[in-house]
Coordinates of C-alpha atoms (C1' of nucleotides) in Angstrom, one line a residue:
Chain A
M1 CA 91.0 101.8 98.1
E2 CA 89.5 98.4 98.1
I3 CA 86.4 97.6 96.2
S4 CA 84.4 94.5 97.1
K5 CA 82.8 92.1 94.6
R6 CA 79.4 93.2 95.7
E7 CA 80.2 96.9 95.2
E8 CA 81.5 96.0 91.7
E9 CA 78.1 94.3 91.0
Y10 CA 76.3 97.5 92.1
L11 CA 78.4 99.6 89.8
E12 CA 77.9 97.2 86.9
T13 CA 74.1 97.2 87.4
M14 CA 74.0 100.9 87.5
Y15 CA 76.1 101.1 84.4
M16 CA 73.7 98.8 82.5
L17 CA 70.7 100.7 83.7
H18 CA 72.2 104.0 82.5
K19 CA 73.1 102.4 79.2
N20 CA 69.6 100.9 78.6
R21 CA 67.3 103.4 80.2
G22 CA 69.3 106.5 80.7
I23 CA 68.1 106.8 84.3
I24 CA 69.2 104.9 87.4
R25 CA 66.6 104.2 90.0
V26 CA 66.9 102.6 93.4
K27 CA 63.9 100.4 92.6
D28 CA 65.5 99.0 89.4
I29 CA 68.8 98.4 91.0
A30 CA 67.0 96.5 93.8
R31 CA 65.1 94.4 91.3
M32 CA 68.1 93.6 89.2
M33 CA 70.3 92.7 92.2
K34 CA 67.5 90.8 94.0
V35 CA 67.8 92.9 97.1
K36 CA 65.4 95.3 98.8
P37 CA 65.6 99.1 98.4
P38 CA 67.2 99.8 101.8
S39 CA 70.2 97.6 100.8
V40 CA 70.6 99.7 97.7
V41 CA 70.6 102.9 99.7
D42 CA 73.3 101.5 102.0
A43 CA 75.4 100.6 99.0
L44 CA 74.9 104.0 97.3
K45 CA 76.1 105.8 100.4
K46 CA 79.2 103.7 100.6
L47 CA 79.9 104.1 96.9
N48 CA 79.4 107.8 97.2
E49 CA 82.0 107.9 100.0
K50 CA 84.4 106.2 97.8
G51 CA 83.8 108.6 95.0
L52 CA 82.4 106.0 92.6
V53 CA 78.8 107.4 92.4
H54 CA 77.2 110.8 92.8
Y55 CA 74.5 110.3 95.3
E56 CA 72.4 112.7 97.3
K57 CA 69.2 111.6 98.7
Y58 CA 66.1 111.9 96.5
D59 CA 68.4 113.2 93.8
R60 CA 69.3 111.5 90.5
I61 CA 72.0 108.8 90.7
L62 CA 75.0 108.9 88.5
L63 CA 78.3 107.0 88.2
T64 CA 81.4 109.1 88.5
E65 CA 84.1 108.9 85.9
K66 CA 86.0 106.5 88.2
G67 CA 82.9 104.4 88.9
R68 CA 82.1 104.2 85.2
K69 CA 85.5 103.0 84.3
I70 CA 85.4 100.2 86.9
A71 CA 81.9 99.2 85.7
E72 CA 83.0 99.2 82.1
T73 CA 85.9 97.0 82.7
T74 CA 83.7 94.5 84.6
Y75 CA 81.0 94.7 81.9
S76 CA 83.5 94.0 79.1
K77 CA 84.7 90.9 80.9
H78 CA 81.1 89.9 81.2
I79 CA 80.5 90.1 77.5
L80 CA 83.8 88.4 76.7
L81 CA 83.1 85.5 79.0
T82 CA 79.6 85.1 77.9
E83 CA 80.6 84.9 74.3
F84 CA 83.4 82.5 75.0
F85 CA 81.0 80.1 76.9
I86 CA 78.4 80.3 74.2
E87 CA 80.4 80.4 71.0
I88 CA 83.4 78.3 71.8
L89 CA 82.1 75.9 74.4
G90 CA 78.5 75.8 73.2
I91 CA 77.1 76.3 76.7
P92 CA 73.4 77.2 76.9
P93 CA 73.0 81.0 77.1
E94 CA 71.4 81.0 80.4
I95 CA 74.1 79.0 82.1
A96 CA 76.8 81.0 80.2
E97 CA 75.3 84.1 81.6
Q98 CA 75.3 82.9 85.2
D99 CA 78.9 81.7 85.1
A100 CA 80.1 84.9 83.4
C101 CA 78.3 86.9 86.0
Q102 CA 80.5 85.4 88.7
F103 CA 83.8 84.9 87.0
E104 CA 83.9 88.5 85.6
H105 CA 84.7 89.7 89.2
Y106 CA 87.6 87.4 89.6
V107 CA 89.2 86.7 86.2
H108 CA 92.7 88.1 85.9
E109 CA 93.4 90.6 83.2
I110 CA 95.8 88.2 81.7
T111 CA 93.3 85.4 81.6
A112 CA 90.6 87.6 80.1
E113 CA 93.0 88.8 77.4
R114 CA 94.1 85.2 76.7
I115 CA 90.6 83.9 76.4
K116 CA 89.9 86.6 73.8
E117 CA 93.0 85.7 71.8
F118 CA 92.3 82.0 72.0
A119 CA 88.8 82.4 70.7
R120 CA 90.0 84.4 67.8
F121 CA 92.8 82.0 67.1
I122 CA 90.6 78.9 67.0
Q123 CA 87.9 80.6 65.0
E124 CA 90.5 81.5 62.4
Q125 CA 92.7 78.4 62.5
C126 CA 90.2 75.6 62.8
P127 CA 86.7 76.9 62.3
Y128 CA 85.5 73.6 61.0
V129 CA 86.7 71.6 64.0
L130 CA 85.0 74.2 66.2
K131 CA 81.7 73.9 64.3
Q132 CA 81.9 70.1 64.7
F133 CA 82.3 70.4 68.4
I134 CA 79.4 72.8 68.8
K135 CA 77.2 70.6 66.6
E136 CA 78.0 67.5 68.6
K137 CA 77.1 69.2 71.8
L138 CA 73.9 70.7 70.5
A139 CA 72.9 67.2 69.3
E140 CA 73.6 65.7 72.7
E141 CA 71.3 68.3 74.4
K142 CA 68.2 66.5 73.2
Chain B
M1 CA 71.0 73.2 103.5
E2 CA 72.9 76.1 102.1
I3 CA 76.7 76.0 102.0
S4 CA 78.5 79.3 101.5
K5 CA 81.5 79.8 99.3
R6 CA 83.7 80.3 102.3
E7 CA 82.5 77.1 103.9
E8 CA 83.3 75.3 100.7
E9 CA 86.8 76.8 100.9
Y10 CA 87.3 75.5 104.4
L11 CA 86.1 72.0 103.3
E12 CA 88.5 72.0 100.4
T13 CA 91.4 73.1 102.5
M14 CA 90.7 70.3 105.0
Y15 CA 90.4 67.8 102.2
M16 CA 93.8 68.8 100.8
L17 CA 95.4 68.7 104.3
H18 CA 94.0 65.3 104.9
K19 CA 95.2 64.1 101.5
N20 CA 98.7 65.5 101.9
R21 CA 99.5 65.1 105.6
G22 CA 96.9 62.7 106.9
I23 CA 96.1 65.1 109.7
I24 CA 94.1 68.2 109.8
R25 CA 95.2 70.9 112.2
V26 CA 93.6 74.3 113.0
K27 CA 97.0 76.0 112.6
D28 CA 97.4 74.6 109.1
I29 CA 93.9 75.5 108.0
A30 CA 94.5 79.0 109.3
R31 CA 97.8 79.3 107.4
M32 CA 96.4 78.1 104.2
M33 CA 93.3 80.2 104.3
K34 CA 95.1 83.3 105.6
V35 CA 93.0 83.7 108.6
K36 CA 93.7 83.5 112.3
P37 CA 93.0 80.3 114.4
P38 CA 89.8 81.6 116.1
S39 CA 88.2 82.1 112.7
V40 CA 88.9 78.5 111.9
V41 CA 87.3 77.3 115.2
D42 CA 84.2 79.4 114.3
A43 CA 84.1 77.7 111.0
L44 CA 84.6 74.2 112.4
K45 CA 81.7 74.7 114.8
K46 CA 79.4 75.7 112.0
L47 CA 80.5 72.9 109.7
N48 CA 80.1 70.5 112.6
E49 CA 76.5 71.7 113.1
K50 CA 75.9 71.1 109.4
G51 CA 77.2 67.6 109.6
L52 CA 80.1 68.3 107.2
V53 CA 83.0 67.7 109.7
H54 CA 83.4 65.8 112.9
Y55 CA 84.6 68.3 115.4
E56 CA 85.0 68.2 119.1
K57 CA 87.3 70.6 120.9
Y58 CA 90.9 69.4 121.3
D59 CA 90.0 66.3 119.4
R60 CA 91.1 65.3 115.9
I61 CA 89.3 66.9 113.0
L62 CA 87.8 64.9 110.2
L63 CA 85.5 65.5 107.2
T64 CA 82.3 63.5 107.3
E65 CA 81.3 61.5 104.2
K66 CA 79.0 64.4 103.1
G67 CA 81.8 67.0 103.7
R68 CA 84.3 64.9 101.8
K69 CA 82.0 64.6 98.8
I70 CA 81.5 68.3 98.6
A71 CA 85.2 68.9 99.0
E72 CA 86.1 66.4 96.3
T73 CA 83.7 67.9 93.9
T74 CA 85.2 71.4 94.4
Y75 CA 88.7 70.0 94.3
S76 CA 88.1 68.2 91.0
K77 CA 86.8 71.5 89.5
H78 CA 89.9 73.2 90.8
I79 CA 92.2 70.7 89.0
L80 CA 90.1 70.8 85.8
L81 CA 90.2 74.6 85.6
T82 CA 93.8 74.9 86.4
E83 CA 94.8 72.4 83.7
F84 CA 92.6 74.1 81.2
F85 CA 94.1 77.5 81.9
I86 CA 97.6 76.2 81.8
E87 CA 97.5 73.7 79.0
I88 CA 94.9 75.1 76.6
L89 CA 95.2 78.9 77.3
G90 CA 98.8 78.9 78.2
I91 CA 98.2 81.0 81.3
P92 CA 101.2 81.3 83.8
P93 CA 100.6 78.6 86.5
E94 CA 100.4 81.1 89.4
I95 CA 97.6 83.1 87.7
A96 CA 95.8 80.0 86.5
E97 CA 95.8 78.8 90.1
Q98 CA 94.3 82.0 91.4
D99 CA 91.6 82.1 88.8
A100 CA 90.7 78.4 89.3
C101 CA 90.6 79.0 93.0
Q102 CA 87.7 81.4 92.6
F103 CA 85.8 80.0 89.6
E104 CA 85.7 76.5 91.1
H105 CA 83.1 77.7 93.6
Y106 CA 80.8 79.1 90.9
V107 CA 81.3 77.1 87.7
H108 CA 78.2 75.2 86.7
E109 CA 78.4 71.5 86.4
I110 CA 77.6 71.7 82.7
T111 CA 80.3 74.3 82.1
A112 CA 82.9 72.2 83.9
E113 CA 82.0 69.2 82.0
R114 CA 82.0 71.1 78.7
I115 CA 85.4 72.5 79.4
K116 CA 86.8 69.0 80.0
E117 CA 85.3 67.8 76.7
F118 CA 86.5 70.8 74.8
A119 CA 90.0 70.4 76.0
R120 CA 90.0 66.7 74.9
F121 CA 88.5 67.5 71.6
I122 CA 90.9 70.2 70.7
Q123 CA 93.9 68.2 71.9
E124 CA 92.8 65.3 69.7
Q125 CA 91.5 67.2 66.6
C126 CA 94.0 69.9 66.3
P127 CA 97.0 69.4 68.5
Y128 CA 99.3 71.3 66.2
V129 CA 97.2 74.4 66.2
L130 CA 97.1 74.3 69.9
K131 CA 100.8 73.9 70.2
Q132 CA 101.2 76.8 67.9
F133 CA 99.0 79.0 70.1
I134 CA 100.9 78.1 73.3
K135 CA 104.2 78.7 71.6
E136 CA 103.2 82.2 70.4
K137 CA 102.0 83.2 73.8
L138 CA 105.1 81.9 75.6
A139 CA 107.2 83.8 73.1
E140 CA 105.3 87.0 73.8
E141 CA 105.9 86.7 77.6
K142 CA 109.4 87.9 77.3
Chain C
dT1 C1' 46.0 122.0 94.8
dA2 C1' 45.5 118.5 97.7
dA3 C1' 44.8 113.6 98.5
dA4 C1' 46.5 109.3 97.2
dC5 C1' 50.0 106.5 95.6
dA6 C1' 54.8 105.4 94.6
dT7 C1' 59.4 105.8 95.7
dT8 C1' 63.1 106.6 98.7
dT9 C1' 65.1 106.9 103.1
dT10 C1' 65.9 106.0 108.1
dT11 C1' 65.9 103.2 112.0
dG12 C1' 67.0 99.3 114.3
dG13 C1' 68.3 94.7 114.0
dC14 C1' 70.2 90.3 112.0
dT15 C1' 74.0 87.0 110.3
dA16 C1' 78.5 85.6 108.4
dA17 C1' 83.1 86.1 108.8
dC18 C1' 86.8 88.1 110.7
dC19 C1' 89.9 89.8 114.6
dT20 C1' 92.7 90.6 119.4
dA21 C1' 93.4 89.4 124.0
dA22 C1' 93.1 86.2 127.4
dC23 C1' 92.2 81.5 128.7
dT24 C1' 92.8 76.4 128.6
dT25 C1' 94.7 72.2 127.2
dG26 C1' 98.1 68.8 125.5
dG27 C1' 102.5 67.2 124.5
dT28 C1' 107.5 67.4 125.3
dG29 C1' 112.0 67.7 127.3
dA30 C1' 114.7 68.5 131.5
Chain D
dT1 C1' 106.7 63.9 136.3
dC2 C1' 105.9 68.4 135.8
dA3 C1' 106.7 72.8 134.0
dC4 C1' 106.7 75.1 130.0
dC5 C1' 105.4 76.2 125.3
dA6 C1' 102.8 75.5 121.4
dA7 C1' 98.2 74.8 119.8
dG8 C1' 93.5 75.4 120.4
dT9 C1' 89.6 77.8 122.5
dT10 C1' 86.6 81.4 124.4
dA11 C1' 85.0 86.0 125.0
dG12 C1' 84.0 90.1 123.2
dG13 C1' 84.0 93.2 119.5
dT14 C1' 84.1 94.9 114.3
dT15 C1' 82.5 95.3 109.5
dA16 C1' 79.8 94.2 105.3
dG17 C1' 75.6 93.3 103.6
dC18 C1' 71.0 92.2 104.2
dC19 C1' 66.0 93.0 105.9
dA20 C1' 61.2 94.8 107.8
dA21 C1' 58.7 98.6 109.4
dA22 C1' 57.9 103.2 109.5
dA23 C1' 58.9 107.9 108.1
dA24 C1' 59.8 111.2 104.5
dT25 C1' 59.6 112.9 100.0
dG26 C1' 58.2 113.1 95.2
dT27 C1' 54.6 112.5 91.7
dT28 C1' 50.2 112.0 89.7
dT29 C1' 45.4 112.5 89.4
dA30 C1' 40.9 113.8 90.7

DNA sequence: TAAACATTTTTGGCTAACCTAACTTGGTGA
DNA sequence: TCACCAAGTTAGGTTAGCCAAAAATGTTTA
C-alpha cells in the first residue's frame, strides 16, 4: 500500500497534536497544515480506508498502531535533520525547520542513519573545529 | 509566477539533455522522467505559457533564458548535494543521487551555501578525521 | 432546555499531473 | 518520391488534493 508525501504529513501532524494536546481535532490539523477543514476530512477518510487512523464522523480521531509507527518514523527524521542543520551546519532554526520538514519525507534510511553517525563522530573527534565553524558563521550573520 | 516541483524537474531534465546531447526530444524527456510522451507535451505547453521554454508543436524544443537559469540553479544544488552525500557522509552513490534528486527542489539557498562551506571547512581543517569516518563506513558496508 | 455559536461534514467543483487510444506529422530507405 | 515507421500530438478520462458554500451535529450559555 502506497502512502503519499501529503498523507505522511497528515499523520505526522496528528501525531504531534496527540503528543502535545492529547486530542486531535480537525480544526487544529487544518491550521497546522494550512488547509481548510474539508480537506482534512477528505484526508481522514482516505487514511481511515488505509487503516492508518480510526475515523468515524463526529467521533474522536486516533492514529492506529500502523499510522502511529509511520508518523513516529517521520517525526524522528524531522528531529534528526533539524538538529543536524542547526548544530552541525549552524543554520538559523527557522530555515532548518523548513528544510527538515520537506527532506524528512524523502531521506533514505541509510542517509538518515549516516547523518546521525556523522554528527556524533564530528562532535567527538573534532569538537573544537566544529565550534570554530559555527562561530564564524554566526559572526557572518550580522 | 509559481513554479511547481514537477515543473522544475522538467526544466532540469531538459537542461541535462541539452547539455549532454544538444537536442531535447519529447521521447527522451519522457524516458528520463518515467512518464509517457503525452504528459511531456502537457508540461511543455504549460512551461511555454510561463515563458520558460520555447515550444511549438513539431518544432525543436529549447529552454528560454529564464528557464535555463532556473534549471541551472536546481542542477547546481543537485551536484552540491550529491557530492556532499558521497564525499562527506560516504553514502552509496545511487542513494546519494536519489536523495539529492528530491532535496534539490526544497533546500533553502542558505542551507545549500552552508553545506558547501561546511564541506570545504572540514576537508581543510580535519581531512584525516573525515577519511577515518569514510573508511569506517565503507568497511561496515560488507 | 433551547437558542446561539462552534465545529465538522457534505456537496459540488477546481487544477495539476498522469494515462490510453487514436490521430498527425516528419524523416528515411526502397 | 513515396510509403512506412517512429515520434509527437490531441482527445478524453482518471486521481489526488484543494476549496467555498451550505448542511448537520455538538457544545455552551442564558
